[in-house]
Coordinates of C-alpha atoms in Angstrom, one line a residue:
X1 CA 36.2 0.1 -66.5
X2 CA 35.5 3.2 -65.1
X3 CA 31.8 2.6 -64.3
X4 CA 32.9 -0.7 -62.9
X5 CA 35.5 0.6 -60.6
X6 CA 32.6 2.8 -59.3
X7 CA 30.1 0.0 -58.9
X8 CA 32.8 -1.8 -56.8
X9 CA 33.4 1.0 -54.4
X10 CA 30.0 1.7 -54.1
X11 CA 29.3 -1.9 -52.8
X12 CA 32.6 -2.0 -50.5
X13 CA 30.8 1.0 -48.8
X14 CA 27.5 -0.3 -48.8
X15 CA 28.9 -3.5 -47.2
X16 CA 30.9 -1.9 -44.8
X17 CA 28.2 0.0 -43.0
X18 CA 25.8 -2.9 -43.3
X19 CA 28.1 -4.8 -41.2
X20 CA 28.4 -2.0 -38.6
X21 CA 27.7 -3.8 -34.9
X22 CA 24.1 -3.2 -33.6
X23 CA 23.6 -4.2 -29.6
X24 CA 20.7 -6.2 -29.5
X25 CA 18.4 -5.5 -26.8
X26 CA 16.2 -8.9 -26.4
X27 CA 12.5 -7.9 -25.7
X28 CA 11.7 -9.4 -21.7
X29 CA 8.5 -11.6 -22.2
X30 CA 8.1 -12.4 -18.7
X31 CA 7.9 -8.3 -17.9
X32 CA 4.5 -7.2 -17.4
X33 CA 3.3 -4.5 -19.9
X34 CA 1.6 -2.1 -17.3
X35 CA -1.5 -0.6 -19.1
X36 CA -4.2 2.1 -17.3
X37 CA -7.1 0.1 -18.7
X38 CA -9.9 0.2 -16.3
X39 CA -7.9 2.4 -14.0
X40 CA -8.8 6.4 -13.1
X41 CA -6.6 8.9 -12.6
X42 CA -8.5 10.8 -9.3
X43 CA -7.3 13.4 -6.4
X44 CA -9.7 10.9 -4.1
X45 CA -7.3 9.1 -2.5
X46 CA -5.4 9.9 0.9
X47 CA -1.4 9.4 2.2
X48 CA -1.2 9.3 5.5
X49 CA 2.2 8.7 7.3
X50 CA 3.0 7.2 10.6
X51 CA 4.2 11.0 11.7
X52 CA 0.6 12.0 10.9
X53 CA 1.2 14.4 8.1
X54 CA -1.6 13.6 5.0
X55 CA -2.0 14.6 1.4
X56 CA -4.4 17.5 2.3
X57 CA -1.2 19.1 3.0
X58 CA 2.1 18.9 1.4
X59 CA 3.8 15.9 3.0
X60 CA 7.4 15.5 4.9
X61 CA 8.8 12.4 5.8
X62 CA 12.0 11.5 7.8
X63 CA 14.9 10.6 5.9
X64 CA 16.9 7.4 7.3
X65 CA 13.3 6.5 8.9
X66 CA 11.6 2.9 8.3
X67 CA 8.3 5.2 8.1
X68 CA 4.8 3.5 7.5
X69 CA 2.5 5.3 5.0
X70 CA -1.5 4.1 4.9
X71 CA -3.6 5.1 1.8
X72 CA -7.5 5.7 1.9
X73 CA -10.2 7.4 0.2
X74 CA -11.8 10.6 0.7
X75 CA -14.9 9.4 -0.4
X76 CA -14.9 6.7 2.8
X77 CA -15.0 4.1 -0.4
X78 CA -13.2 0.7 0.7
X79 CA -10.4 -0.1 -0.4
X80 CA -9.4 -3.9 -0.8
X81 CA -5.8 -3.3 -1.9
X82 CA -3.0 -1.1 -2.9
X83 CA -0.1 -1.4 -5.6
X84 CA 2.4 1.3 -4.8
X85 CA 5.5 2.6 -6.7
X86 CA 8.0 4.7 -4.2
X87 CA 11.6 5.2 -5.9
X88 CA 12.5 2.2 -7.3
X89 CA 10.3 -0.1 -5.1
X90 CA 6.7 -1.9 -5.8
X91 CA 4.6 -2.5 -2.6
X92 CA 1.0 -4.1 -2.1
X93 CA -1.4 -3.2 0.5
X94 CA -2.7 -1.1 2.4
X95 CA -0.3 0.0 4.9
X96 CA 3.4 0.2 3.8
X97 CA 6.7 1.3 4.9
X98 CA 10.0 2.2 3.1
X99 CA 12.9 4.4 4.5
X100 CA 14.4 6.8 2.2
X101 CA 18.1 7.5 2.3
X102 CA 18.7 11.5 1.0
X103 CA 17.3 14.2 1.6
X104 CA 14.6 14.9 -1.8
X105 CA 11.8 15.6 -3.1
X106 CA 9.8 12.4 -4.7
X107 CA 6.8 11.0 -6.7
X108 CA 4.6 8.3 -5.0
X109 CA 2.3 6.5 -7.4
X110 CA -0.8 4.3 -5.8
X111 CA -3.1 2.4 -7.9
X112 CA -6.1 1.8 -5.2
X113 CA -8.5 -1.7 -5.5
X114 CA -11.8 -0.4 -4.3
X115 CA -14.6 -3.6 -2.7
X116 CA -16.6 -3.0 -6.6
X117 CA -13.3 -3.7 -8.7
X118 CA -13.1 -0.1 -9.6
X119 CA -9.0 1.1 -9.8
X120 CA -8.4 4.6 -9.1
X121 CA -4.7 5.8 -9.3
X122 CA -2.8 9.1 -8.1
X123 CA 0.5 10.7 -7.7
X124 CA 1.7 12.1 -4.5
X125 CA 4.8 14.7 -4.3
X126 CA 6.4 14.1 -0.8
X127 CA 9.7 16.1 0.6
X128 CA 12.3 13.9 2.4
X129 CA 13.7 15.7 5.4
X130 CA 16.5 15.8 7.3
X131 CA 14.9 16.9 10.3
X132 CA 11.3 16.6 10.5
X133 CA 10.9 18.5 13.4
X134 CA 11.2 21.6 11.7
X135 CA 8.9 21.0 9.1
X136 CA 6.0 20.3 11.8
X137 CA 2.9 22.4 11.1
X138 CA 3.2 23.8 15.0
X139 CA 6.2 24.9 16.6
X140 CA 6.5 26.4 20.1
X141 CA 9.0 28.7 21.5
X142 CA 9.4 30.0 25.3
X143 CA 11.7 32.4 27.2
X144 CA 11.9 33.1 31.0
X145 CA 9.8 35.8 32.2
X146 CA 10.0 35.6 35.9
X147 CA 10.1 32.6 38.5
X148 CA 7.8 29.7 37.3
X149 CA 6.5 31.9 34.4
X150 CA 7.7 31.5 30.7
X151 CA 6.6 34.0 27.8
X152 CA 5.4 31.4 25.0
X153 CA 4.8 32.1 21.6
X154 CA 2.8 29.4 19.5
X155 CA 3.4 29.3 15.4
X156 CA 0.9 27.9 13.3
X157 CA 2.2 27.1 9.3
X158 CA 0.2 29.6 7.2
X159 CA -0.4 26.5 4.6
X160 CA -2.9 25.5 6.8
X161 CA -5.1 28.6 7.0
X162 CA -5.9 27.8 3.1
X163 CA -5.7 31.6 2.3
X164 CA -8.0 33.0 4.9
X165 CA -7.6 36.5 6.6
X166 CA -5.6 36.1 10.1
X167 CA -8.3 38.0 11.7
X168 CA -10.4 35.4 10.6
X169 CA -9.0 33.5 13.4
X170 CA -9.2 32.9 17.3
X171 CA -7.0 30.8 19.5
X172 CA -9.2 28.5 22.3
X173 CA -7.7 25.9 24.3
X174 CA -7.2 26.2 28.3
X175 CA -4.3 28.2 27.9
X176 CA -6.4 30.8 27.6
X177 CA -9.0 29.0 30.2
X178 CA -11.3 28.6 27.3
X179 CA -11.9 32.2 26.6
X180 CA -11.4 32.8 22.8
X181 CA -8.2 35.1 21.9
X182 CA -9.1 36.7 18.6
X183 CA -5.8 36.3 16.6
X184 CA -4.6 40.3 15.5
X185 CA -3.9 41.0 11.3
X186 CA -0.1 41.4 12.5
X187 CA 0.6 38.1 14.0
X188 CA 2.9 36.9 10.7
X189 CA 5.9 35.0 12.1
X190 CA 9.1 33.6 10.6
X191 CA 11.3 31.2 12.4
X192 CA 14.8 32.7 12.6
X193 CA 18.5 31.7 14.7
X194 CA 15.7 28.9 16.1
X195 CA 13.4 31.9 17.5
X196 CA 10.2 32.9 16.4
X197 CA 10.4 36.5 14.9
X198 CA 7.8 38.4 14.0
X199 CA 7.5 40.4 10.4
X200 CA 6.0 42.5 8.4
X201 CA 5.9 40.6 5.1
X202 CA 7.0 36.9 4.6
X203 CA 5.9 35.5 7.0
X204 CA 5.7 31.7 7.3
X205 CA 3.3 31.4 10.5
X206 CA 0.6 32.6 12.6
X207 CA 2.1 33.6 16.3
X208 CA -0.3 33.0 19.5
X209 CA 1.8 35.1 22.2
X210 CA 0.8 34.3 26.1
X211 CA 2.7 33.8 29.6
X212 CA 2.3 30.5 31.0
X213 CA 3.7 28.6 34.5
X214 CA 5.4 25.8 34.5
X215 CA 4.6 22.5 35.5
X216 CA 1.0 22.7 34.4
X217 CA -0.8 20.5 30.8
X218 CA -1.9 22.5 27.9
X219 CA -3.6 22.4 24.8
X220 CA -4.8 25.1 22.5
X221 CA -6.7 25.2 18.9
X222 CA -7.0 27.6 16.3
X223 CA -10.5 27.9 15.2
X224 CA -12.1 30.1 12.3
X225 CA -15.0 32.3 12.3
X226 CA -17.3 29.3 10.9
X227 CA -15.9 27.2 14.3
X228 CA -13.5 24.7 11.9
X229 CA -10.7 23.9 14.3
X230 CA -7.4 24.3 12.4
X231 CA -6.0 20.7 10.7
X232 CA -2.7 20.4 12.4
X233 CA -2.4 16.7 10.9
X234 CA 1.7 15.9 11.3
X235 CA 1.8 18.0 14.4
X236 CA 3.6 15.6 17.4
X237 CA 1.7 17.6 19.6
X238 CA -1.7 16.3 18.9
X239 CA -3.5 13.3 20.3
X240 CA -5.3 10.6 18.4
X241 CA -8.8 11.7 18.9
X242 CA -8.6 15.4 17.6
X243 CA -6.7 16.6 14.6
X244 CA -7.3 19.9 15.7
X245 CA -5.8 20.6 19.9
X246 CA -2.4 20.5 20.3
X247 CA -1.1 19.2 23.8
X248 CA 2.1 20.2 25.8
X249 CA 3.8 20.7 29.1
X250 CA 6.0 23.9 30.3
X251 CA 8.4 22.4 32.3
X252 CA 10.8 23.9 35.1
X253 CA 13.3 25.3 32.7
X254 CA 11.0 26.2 30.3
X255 CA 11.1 23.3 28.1
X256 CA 8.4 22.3 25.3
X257 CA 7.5 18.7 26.3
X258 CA 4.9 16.9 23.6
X259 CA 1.9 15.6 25.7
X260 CA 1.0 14.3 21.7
X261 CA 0.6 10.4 20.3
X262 CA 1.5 8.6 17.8
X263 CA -0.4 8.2 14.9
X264 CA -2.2 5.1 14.8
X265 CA -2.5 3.5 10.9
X266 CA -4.9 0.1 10.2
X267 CA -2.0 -2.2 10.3
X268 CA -3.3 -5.0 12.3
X269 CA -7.0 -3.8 11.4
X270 CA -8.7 -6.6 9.7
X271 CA -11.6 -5.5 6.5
X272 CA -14.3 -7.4 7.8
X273 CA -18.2 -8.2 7.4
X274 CA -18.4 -9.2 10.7
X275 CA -19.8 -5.8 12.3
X276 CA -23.6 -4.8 12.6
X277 CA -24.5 -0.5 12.5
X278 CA -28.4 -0.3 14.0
X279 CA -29.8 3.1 13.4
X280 CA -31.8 4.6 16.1
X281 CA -34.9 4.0 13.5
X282 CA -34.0 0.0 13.6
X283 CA -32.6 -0.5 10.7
X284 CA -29.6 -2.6 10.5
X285 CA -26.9 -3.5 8.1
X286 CA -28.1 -7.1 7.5
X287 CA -30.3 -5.5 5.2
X288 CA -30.0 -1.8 3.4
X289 CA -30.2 1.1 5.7
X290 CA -32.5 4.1 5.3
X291 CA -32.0 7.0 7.1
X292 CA -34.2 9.9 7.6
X293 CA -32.6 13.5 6.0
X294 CA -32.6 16.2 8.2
X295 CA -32.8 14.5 11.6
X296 CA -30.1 14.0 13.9
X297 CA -29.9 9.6 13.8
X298 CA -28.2 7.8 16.4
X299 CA -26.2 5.1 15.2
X300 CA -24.7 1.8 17.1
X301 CA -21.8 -0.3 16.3
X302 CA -21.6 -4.0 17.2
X303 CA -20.3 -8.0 16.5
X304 CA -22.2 -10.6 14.4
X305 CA -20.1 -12.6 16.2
X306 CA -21.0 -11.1 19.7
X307 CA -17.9 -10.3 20.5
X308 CA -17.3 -7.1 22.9
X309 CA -16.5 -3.9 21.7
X310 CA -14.8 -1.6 23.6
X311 CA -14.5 1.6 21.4
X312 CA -15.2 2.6 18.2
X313 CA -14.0 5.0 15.3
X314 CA -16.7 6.5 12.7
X315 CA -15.8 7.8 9.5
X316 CA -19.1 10.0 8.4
X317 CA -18.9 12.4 5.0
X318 CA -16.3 15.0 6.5
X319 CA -16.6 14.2 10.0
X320 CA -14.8 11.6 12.6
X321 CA -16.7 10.1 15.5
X322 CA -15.7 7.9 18.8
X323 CA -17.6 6.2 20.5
X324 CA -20.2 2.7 20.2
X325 CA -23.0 4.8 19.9
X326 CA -22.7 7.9 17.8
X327 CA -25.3 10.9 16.2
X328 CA -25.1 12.5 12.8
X329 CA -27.0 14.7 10.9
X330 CA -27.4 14.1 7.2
X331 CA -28.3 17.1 4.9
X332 CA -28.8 16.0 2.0
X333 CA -30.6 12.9 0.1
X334 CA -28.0 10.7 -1.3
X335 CA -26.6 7.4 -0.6
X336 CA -23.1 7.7 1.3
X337 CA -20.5 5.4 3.0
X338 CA -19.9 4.9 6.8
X339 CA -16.4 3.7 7.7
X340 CA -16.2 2.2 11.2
X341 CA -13.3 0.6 12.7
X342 CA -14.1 -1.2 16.1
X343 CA -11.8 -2.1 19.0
X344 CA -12.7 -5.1 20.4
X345 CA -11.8 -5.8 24.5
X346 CA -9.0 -8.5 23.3
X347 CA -7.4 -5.2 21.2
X348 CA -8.3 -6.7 17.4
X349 CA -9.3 -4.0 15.5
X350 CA -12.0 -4.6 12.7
X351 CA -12.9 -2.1 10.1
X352 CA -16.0 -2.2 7.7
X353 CA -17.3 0.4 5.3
X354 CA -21.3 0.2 5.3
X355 CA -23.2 1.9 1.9
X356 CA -26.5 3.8 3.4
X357 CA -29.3 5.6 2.1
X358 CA -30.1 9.4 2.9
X359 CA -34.0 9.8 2.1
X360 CA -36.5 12.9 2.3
X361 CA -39.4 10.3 4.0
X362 CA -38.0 7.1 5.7
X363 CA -41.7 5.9 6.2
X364 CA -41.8 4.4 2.4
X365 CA -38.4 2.7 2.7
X366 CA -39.8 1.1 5.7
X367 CA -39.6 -2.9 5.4
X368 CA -43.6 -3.2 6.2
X369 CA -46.1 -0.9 4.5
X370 CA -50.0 -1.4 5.3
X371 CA -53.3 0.2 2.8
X372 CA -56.8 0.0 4.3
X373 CA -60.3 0.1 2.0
X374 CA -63.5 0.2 3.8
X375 CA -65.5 -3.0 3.5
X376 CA -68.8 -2.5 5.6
X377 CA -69.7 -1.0 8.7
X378 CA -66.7 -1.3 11.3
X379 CA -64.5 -3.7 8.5
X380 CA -62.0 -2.6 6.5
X381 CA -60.1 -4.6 4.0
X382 CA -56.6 -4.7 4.9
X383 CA -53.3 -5.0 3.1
X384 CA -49.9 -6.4 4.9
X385 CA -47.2 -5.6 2.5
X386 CA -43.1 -6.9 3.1
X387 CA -40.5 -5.8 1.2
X388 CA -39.2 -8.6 -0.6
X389 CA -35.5 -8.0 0.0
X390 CA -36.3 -9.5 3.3
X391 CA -37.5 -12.8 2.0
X392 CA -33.6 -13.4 0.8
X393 CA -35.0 -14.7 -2.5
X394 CA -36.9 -17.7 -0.7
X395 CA -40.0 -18.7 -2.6
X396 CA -43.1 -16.8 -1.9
X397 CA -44.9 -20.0 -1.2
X398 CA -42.7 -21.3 1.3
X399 CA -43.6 -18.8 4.0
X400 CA -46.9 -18.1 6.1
X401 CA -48.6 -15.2 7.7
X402 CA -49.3 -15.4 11.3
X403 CA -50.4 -13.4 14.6
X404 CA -53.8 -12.4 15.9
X405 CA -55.1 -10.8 12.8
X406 CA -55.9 -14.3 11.6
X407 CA -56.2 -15.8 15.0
X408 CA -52.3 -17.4 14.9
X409 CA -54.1 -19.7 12.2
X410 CA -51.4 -19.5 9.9
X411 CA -52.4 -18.2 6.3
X412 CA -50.2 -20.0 3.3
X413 CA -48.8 -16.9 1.0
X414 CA -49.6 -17.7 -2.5
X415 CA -47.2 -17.4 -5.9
X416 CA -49.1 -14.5 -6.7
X417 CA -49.2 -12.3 -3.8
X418 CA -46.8 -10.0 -5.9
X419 CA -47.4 -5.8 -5.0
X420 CA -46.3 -2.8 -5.7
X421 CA -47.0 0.6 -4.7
X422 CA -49.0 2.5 -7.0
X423 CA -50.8 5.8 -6.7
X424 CA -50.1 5.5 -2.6
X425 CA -52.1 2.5 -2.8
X426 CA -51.4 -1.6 -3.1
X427 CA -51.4 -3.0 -5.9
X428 CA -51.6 -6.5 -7.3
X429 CA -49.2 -7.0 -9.9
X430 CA -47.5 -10.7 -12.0
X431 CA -44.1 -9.2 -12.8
X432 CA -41.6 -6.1 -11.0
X433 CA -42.8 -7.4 -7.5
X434 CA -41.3 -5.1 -4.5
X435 CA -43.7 -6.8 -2.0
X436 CA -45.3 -9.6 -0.5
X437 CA -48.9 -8.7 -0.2
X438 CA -51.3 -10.3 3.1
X439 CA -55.2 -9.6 2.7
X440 CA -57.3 -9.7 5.1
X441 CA -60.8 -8.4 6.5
X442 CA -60.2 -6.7 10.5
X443 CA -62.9 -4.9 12.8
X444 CA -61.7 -1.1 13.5
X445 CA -60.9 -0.6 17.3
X446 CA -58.5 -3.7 17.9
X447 CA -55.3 -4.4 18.8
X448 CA -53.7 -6.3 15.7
X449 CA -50.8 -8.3 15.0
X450 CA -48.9 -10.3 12.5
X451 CA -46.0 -11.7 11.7
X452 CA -44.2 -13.6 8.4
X453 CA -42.7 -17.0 8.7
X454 CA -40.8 -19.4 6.5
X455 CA -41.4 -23.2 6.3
X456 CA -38.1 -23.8 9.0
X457 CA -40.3 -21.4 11.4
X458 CA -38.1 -18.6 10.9
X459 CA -39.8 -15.1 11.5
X460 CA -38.8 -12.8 8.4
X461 CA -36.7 -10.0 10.4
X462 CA -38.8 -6.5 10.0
X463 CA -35.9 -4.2 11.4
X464 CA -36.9 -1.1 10.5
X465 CA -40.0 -1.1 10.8
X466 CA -42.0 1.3 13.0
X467 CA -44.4 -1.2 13.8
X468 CA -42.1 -3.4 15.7
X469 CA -41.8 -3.6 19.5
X470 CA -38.3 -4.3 21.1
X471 CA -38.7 -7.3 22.3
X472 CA -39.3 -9.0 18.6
X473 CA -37.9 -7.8 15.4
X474 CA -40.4 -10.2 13.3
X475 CA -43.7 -9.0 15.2
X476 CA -45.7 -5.9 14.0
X477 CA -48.0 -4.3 16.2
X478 CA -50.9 -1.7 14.5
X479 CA -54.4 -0.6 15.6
X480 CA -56.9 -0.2 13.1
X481 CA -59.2 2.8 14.1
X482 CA -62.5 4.0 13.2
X483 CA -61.5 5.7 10.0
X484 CA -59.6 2.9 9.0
X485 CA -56.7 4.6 9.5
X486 CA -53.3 2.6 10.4
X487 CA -52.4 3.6 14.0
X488 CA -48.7 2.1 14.8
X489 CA -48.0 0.5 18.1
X490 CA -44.6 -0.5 18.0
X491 CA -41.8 1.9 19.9
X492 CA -38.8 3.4 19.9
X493 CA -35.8 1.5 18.7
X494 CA -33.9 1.4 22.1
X495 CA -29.9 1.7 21.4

């Protein structure tokens, strides 16, 4: 009896916790399980808010502000789209806005779509404000120092020195006419009672002190000993066109008036192939673009659809250009992207990221290459080679050679008119093809030239070429001299 009274209250216990209530938490198949296949965590990605401040820097934002935040990459990679977490909010594209009610510090998560499918994602801390004002990277104070004149200091936030020396420094700008003022190792400021005091230790700024009259525009820069102006991204004070010179006016009282813009984002900016860069070589983006290492390129900016273009912003390696025609020196070889976003005269904006070669010698990426053998006295045999990308995978058969050099009799191009470039010379080859090869037998001391057409009569476009003329992009000009050397007579590429 004994061991059966135990059994019993061994199973009343067993049973009672068994039947314990458990809240059942269905599983929510429609939720999306979020994994980071196929995605990269990266720093290469860029915040940039409508107030200008960017993710170089730490980034303030307005609280109680509808503000609009654009995302990029520092690598001038396009971007075709953006998923984007901010509090408790999911946003797509590239340009977004979201107003945030407290004053915080917060996490924004972007997951970035780049044009090759590639997914890169980053986390950016951001600080809501209450005033924003105060949290600008320039801040200007003035106090009267006799009729019309004010004594004005300028603070600059040390974050944006990125640790260099103070005396590494010199303010420029006309309000010092242009003449550099070398900035002194005791310049530290802190803002204090809304003055600008100067210290010892802790300070927060670099001060610019200098007596200015009213009633007169300003700007000023600060510029390092290498000539980098100063980022002042977030600044009010700056225009559109330089990150770098602040702009203000000293009014009658003495007031600080912002002579600055606001910061202009790509809403409205359609991703587009409708734009055409033509280097100053001839190149152009309907096919690759080559461009020579080490020489300073020109570059123009126009329509496929010949629409007008008013102006122009360029996006090259670290640098920004304006401007429909613009120059740039490449230092390296590598293959990099130019971002471009046009202005057209009805005020559409259209941006386009173009993927360019940097080479040590353009002349072998040039679309036409041409080999010369000696045949007999005053012959040589000649070699035409075209670069087979221009062809746009038409048949080799379907187009003809044509121009003086065989008496504009056209010559039929043959299956088998396959080259490569071998040993500096042409070669014949039945398989890895990088050229169309033309043969033919020319007298040295004439004027040749030639042309390749397909069977609608279309003349193969040759841009980049150093043979071409301006007037045709499809007809190659050469002499053929007594050494049998190749003698180009084509010109300039006129921008």
């Amino acid at each position: 009896m004994k061991k059966g009274k135990l059994l019993f209250l061994f199973l009343f216990v067993f049973f009672a916790f068994s039947c314990e209530k458990i809240e059942y938490e269905p599983f929510d198949f429609e939720e999306e399980i979020e994994t980071t296949e196929n995605v990269t965590s990266t720093d290469q990605l860029l915040i940039t808010t409508q107030q200008g401040f960017n993710s170089h820097y730490h980034i303030y934002i307005q609280k109680d502000k509808d503000v609009k935040m654009e995302i990029s990459s520092l690598k001038g990679e396009e971007i075709k789209d953006a998923q984007w977490k901010i509090e408790e909010n999911s946003y797509q594209g590239l340009v977004v806005s979201h107003k945030f009610d407290e004053v915080k510090d917060v996490s924004i998560s972007v997951t970035a779509t780049q044009s090759d499918g590639q997914k890169k994602s980053q986390v950016f801390e951001v600080s809501v404000v209450e005033d924003i004002k105060k949290h600008e990277p320039v801040q200007i104070f003035s106090e009267p120092k006799s009729a019309g004149t004010f004594a004005v200091t300028l603070l600059f936030n040390l974050e944006r020195l990125n640790g260099k020396d103070l005396e590494s420094f010199y303010c420029d700008g006309n309000i010092f006419d242009w003449e550099k003022k070398q900035v002194s190792g005791d310049s530290g400021y802190i803002i204090e009672d809304d003055k600008a005091t100067k210290v010892q230790s802790g300070a927060k700024y670099v001060g610019i002190e200098v007596t200015l009259k009213t009633g007169f525009l300003y700007n000023a820069a600060l510029v390092d000993d290498l000539g980098n102006w100063l980022n002042l991204s977030g600044s009010s004070y700056l225009r559109n066109d330089n990150p770098g010179l602040i702009w203000f006016q000293l009014n009658k009282d003495g007031d600080i008036i912002s002579e600055g813009e606001e910061i202009e984002t790509t809403e409205n900016v359609t991703s587009t192939d409708q734009l055409l860069i033509t280097t100053q070589q001839g190149f152009n983006s309907h096919y690759h673009i080559y461009i020579q290492k080490d020489k300073d390129v020109k570059m123009e900016i126009s329509s496929l659809k010949g629409e007008e273009i008013k102006d122009a912003q360029w996006k090259i390696e670290e640098n920004s250009y304006q401007g429909l025609v613009v120059s740039h020196k490449f230092d390296e070889v590598k293959d990099v992207s130019i971002s471009v976003t046009a202005t057209q005269s009805d005020g559409q904006k259209k941006s386009q990221v173009f993927e360019v070669s940097v080479v040590e010698d353009i002349k072998k990426h040039e679309p036409v290459q041409i080999f010369s053998e000696p045949k007999s006295a005053g012959t040589f045999a000649v070699t035409l080679l075209f670069n087979l990308e221009r062809l746009n995978g038409k048949d080799l058969e379907s187009f003809y050679c044509d121009g003086n050099i065989f008496d504009w009799e056209k010559k039929q191009v043959s299956g088998d008119s396959g080259y490569i470039i071998e040993d500096d010379k042409a070669t014949k080859v039945q398989s890895g093809a990088k050229y169309v090869g033309i043969e033919v037998t020319l007298k040295t001391g004439f004027l040749y030239n030639a042309a390749l057409v397909d069977d609608l009569g279309n003349w193969l476009n040759l841009s980049g070429s150093s043979y071409l003329r301006n007037d045709n992009p499809g007809l190659i000009w050469f002499q053929l001299n007594k050494d049998g050397d190749i003698i180009s007579e084509g010109e300039v590429y006129n921008l």
